[in-house]
Every structure is written in C-alpha cells, then in structure tokens.
Amino acid sequence: MLLSKVPYENSVLIEAAAGFELESKALRRQVFPRLVSLFWGYVKEGESMNQK
C-alpha cells in the first residue's frame, strides 16, 4: 500500500484528513466545487497571461 512508504507523521495527517473527509461529506460537496472552480480560474488566468 502507498501509505507504508509515507513517513509516520504524514500517515497520521493522512488518516486525520481521511477521517475529517468522511465526517464532512456535506461540507465537501460545497467546498470541493468551489476549489475546482478556483483552480480552473487560476489555470485560465495563467493561460491568458501566457498568451499576452
């Protein structure tokens, strides 16, 4: 498994994040699309800056 290669501290963080993720599915449904749209906005902005 991939986690076995990760240092202990990181695996604890990953487990905590996974637990938080499971507890906050409703929140994630609101936040994740926002993050995606922010990311795409950033990408599009970068593309338009490169074209200038």
Backbone as JSON Lines, residues from 0, in Angstrom:
{"i":0,"aa":"M","n":[0.84,-1.2,0.0],"ca":[0.0,0.0,0.0],"c":[0.87,1.25,0.0]}
{"i":1,"aa":"L","n":[0.36,2.3,-0.58],"ca":[1.13,3.53,-0.73],"c":[1.51,4.14,0.62]}
{"i":2,"aa":"L","n":[0.6,4.05,1.59],"ca":[0.83,4.68,2.88],"c":[2.04,4.12,3.61]}
{"i":3,"aa":"S","n":[2.43,2.87,3.32],"ca":[3.55,2.27,4.02],"c":[4.86,2.97,3.66]}
{"i":4,"aa":"K","n":[4.9,3.63,2.51],"ca":[6.11,4.34,2.1],"c":[6.16,5.75,2.68]}
{"i":5,"aa":"V","n":[5.05,6.22,3.22],"ca":[4.96,7.58,3.75],"c":[5.47,7.59,5.19]}
{"i":6,"aa":"P","n":[6.24,8.63,5.59],"ca":[6.68,8.73,6.98],"c":[5.51,8.72,7.95]}
{"i":7,"aa":"Y","n":[5.79,8.31,9.19],"ca":[4.73,8.13,10.19],"c":[3.91,9.4,10.39]}
{"i":8,"aa":"E","n":[4.59,10.54,10.52],"ca":[3.88,11.8,10.78],"c":[2.9,12.09,9.65]}
{"i":9,"aa":"N","n":[3.34,11.88,8.43],"ca":[2.48,12.14,7.28],"c":[1.29,11.19,7.24]}
{"i":10,"aa":"S","n":[1.53,9.92,7.61],"ca":[0.42,8.96,7.58],"c":[-0.63,9.32,8.62]}
{"i":11,"aa":"V","n":[-0.17,9.86,9.77],"ca":[-1.13,10.32,10.79],"c":[-1.95,11.47,10.23]}
{"i":12,"aa":"L","n":[-1.29,12.4,9.56],"ca":[-2.01,13.52,8.95],"c":[-3.0,13.02,7.9]}
{"i":13,"aa":"I","n":[-2.57,12.04,7.11],"ca":[-3.44,11.5,6.07],"c":[-4.65,10.82,6.7]}
{"i":14,"aa":"E","n":[-4.41,10.06,7.78],"ca":[-5.53,9.39,8.46],"c":[-6.49,10.42,9.05]}
{"i":15,"aa":"A","n":[-5.93,11.48,9.64],"ca":[-6.77,12.53,10.21],"c":[-7.59,13.21,9.11]}
{"i":16,"aa":"A","n":[-6.93,13.47,7.99],"ca":[-7.63,14.1,6.87],"c":[-8.71,13.19,6.33]}
{"i":17,"aa":"A","n":[-8.42,11.88,6.26],"ca":[-9.41,10.93,5.76],"c":[-10.6,10.88,6.71]}
{"i":18,"aa":"G","n":[-10.35,10.88,8.02],"ca":[-11.43,10.88,8.99],"c":[-12.26,12.14,8.88]}
{"i":19,"aa":"F","n":[-11.58,13.28,8.75],"ca":[-12.29,14.55,8.59],"c":[-13.12,14.53,7.32]}
{"i":20,"aa":"E","n":[-12.54,13.97,6.27],"ca":[-13.22,13.9,4.97],"c":[-14.51,13.09,5.09]}
{"i":21,"aa":"L","n":[-14.43,11.97,5.82],"ca":[-15.62,11.14,5.99],"c":[-16.69,11.87,6.79]}
{"i":22,"aa":"E","n":[-16.25,12.64,7.79],"ca":[-17.22,13.33,8.65],"c":[-17.84,14.53,7.97]}
{"i":23,"aa":"S","n":[-17.2,15.03,6.93],"ca":[-17.64,16.31,6.36],"c":[-18.01,16.18,4.89]}
{"i":24,"aa":"K","n":[-18.72,15.11,4.55],"ca":[-19.09,14.92,3.15],"c":[-20.0,16.04,2.66]}
{"i":25,"aa":"A","n":[-20.92,16.48,3.51],"ca":[-21.82,17.57,3.11],"c":[-21.01,18.85,2.87]}
{"i":26,"aa":"L","n":[-20.07,19.11,3.78],"ca":[-19.22,20.28,3.63],"c":[-18.38,20.17,2.36]}
{"i":27,"aa":"R","n":[-17.87,18.97,2.12],"ca":[-17.04,18.77,0.94],"c":[-17.83,19.0,-0.33]}
{"i":28,"aa":"R","n":[-19.1,18.63,-0.32],"ca":[-19.93,18.86,-1.52],"c":[-20.04,20.34,-1.83]}
{"i":29,"aa":"Q","n":[-19.94,21.18,-0.78],"ca":[-20.0,22.62,-1.01],"c":[-18.62,23.18,-1.36]}
{"i":30,"aa":"V","n":[-17.59,22.68,-0.67],"ca":[-16.26,23.28,-0.79],"c":[-15.53,22.79,-2.04]}
{"i":31,"aa":"F","n":[-15.62,21.49,-2.34],"ca":[-14.85,20.93,-3.43],"c":[-15.13,21.61,-4.78]}
{"i":32,"aa":"P","n":[-16.42,21.8,-5.15],"ca":[-16.68,22.52,-6.41],"c":[-16.07,23.93,-6.42]}
{"i":33,"aa":"R","n":[-16.09,24.57,-5.25],"ca":[-15.51,25.91,-5.16],"c":[-14.01,25.87,-5.39]}
{"i":34,"aa":"L","n":[-13.35,24.86,-4.8],"ca":[-11.9,24.71,-5.01],"c":[-11.59,24.44,-6.47]}
{"i":35,"aa":"V","n":[-12.42,23.58,-7.09],"ca":[-12.2,23.26,-8.51],"c":[-12.37,24.51,-9.36]}
{"i":36,"aa":"S","n":[-13.4,25.29,-9.08],"ca":[-13.63,26.49,-9.89],"c":[-12.52,27.51,-9.65]}
{"i":37,"aa":"L","n":[-12.05,27.62,-8.41],"ca":[-10.91,28.5,-8.12],"c":[-9.69,28.04,-8.9]}
{"i":38,"aa":"F","n":[-9.43,26.73,-8.88],"ca":[-8.28,26.18,-9.59],"c":[-8.36,26.45,-11.08]}
{"i":39,"aa":"W","n":[-9.55,26.2,-11.67],"ca":[-9.71,26.43,-13.1],"c":[-9.59,27.91,-13.44]}
{"i":40,"aa":"G","n":[-10.11,28.76,-12.53],"ca":[-9.95,30.19,-12.75],"c":[-8.48,30.57,-12.79]}
{"i":41,"aa":"Y","n":[-7.7,29.98,-11.88],"ca":[-6.27,30.23,-11.82],"c":[-5.58,29.75,-13.09]}
{"i":42,"aa":"V","n":[-5.98,28.55,-13.55],"ca":[-5.38,27.99,-14.76],"c":[-5.69,28.87,-15.97]}
{"i":43,"aa":"K","n":[-6.97,29.26,-16.1],"ca":[-7.36,30.08,-17.24],"c":[-6.65,31.42,-17.21]}
{"i":44,"aa":"E","n":[-6.51,31.98,-15.99],"ca":[-5.81,33.26,-15.85],"c":[-4.36,33.11,-16.29]}
{"i":45,"aa":"G","n":[-3.74,32.0,-15.9],"ca":[-2.36,31.74,-16.31],"c":[-2.24,31.6,-17.81]}
{"i":46,"aa":"E","n":[-3.2,30.93,-18.42],"ca":[-3.18,30.76,-19.88],"c":[-3.32,32.1,-20.58]}
{"i":47,"aa":"S","n":[-4.23,32.93,-20.09],"ca":[-4.44,34.22,-20.76],"c":[-3.22,35.12,-20.57]}
{"i":48,"aa":"M","n":[-2.54,35.01,-19.44],"ca":[-1.33,35.8,-19.22],"c":[-0.21,35.32,-20.14]}
{"i":49,"aa":"N","n":[-0.15,34.0,-20.38],"ca":[0.88,33.46,-21.26],"c":[0.66,33.88,-22.71]}
{"i":50,"aa":"Q","n":[-0.59,34.09,-23.1],"ca":[-0.9,34.45,-24.48],"c":[-0.54,35.9,-24.78]}
{"i":51,"aa":"K","n":[-0.48,36.73,-23.74],"ca":[-0.18,38.15,-23.98],"c":[1.27,38.34,-24.39]}
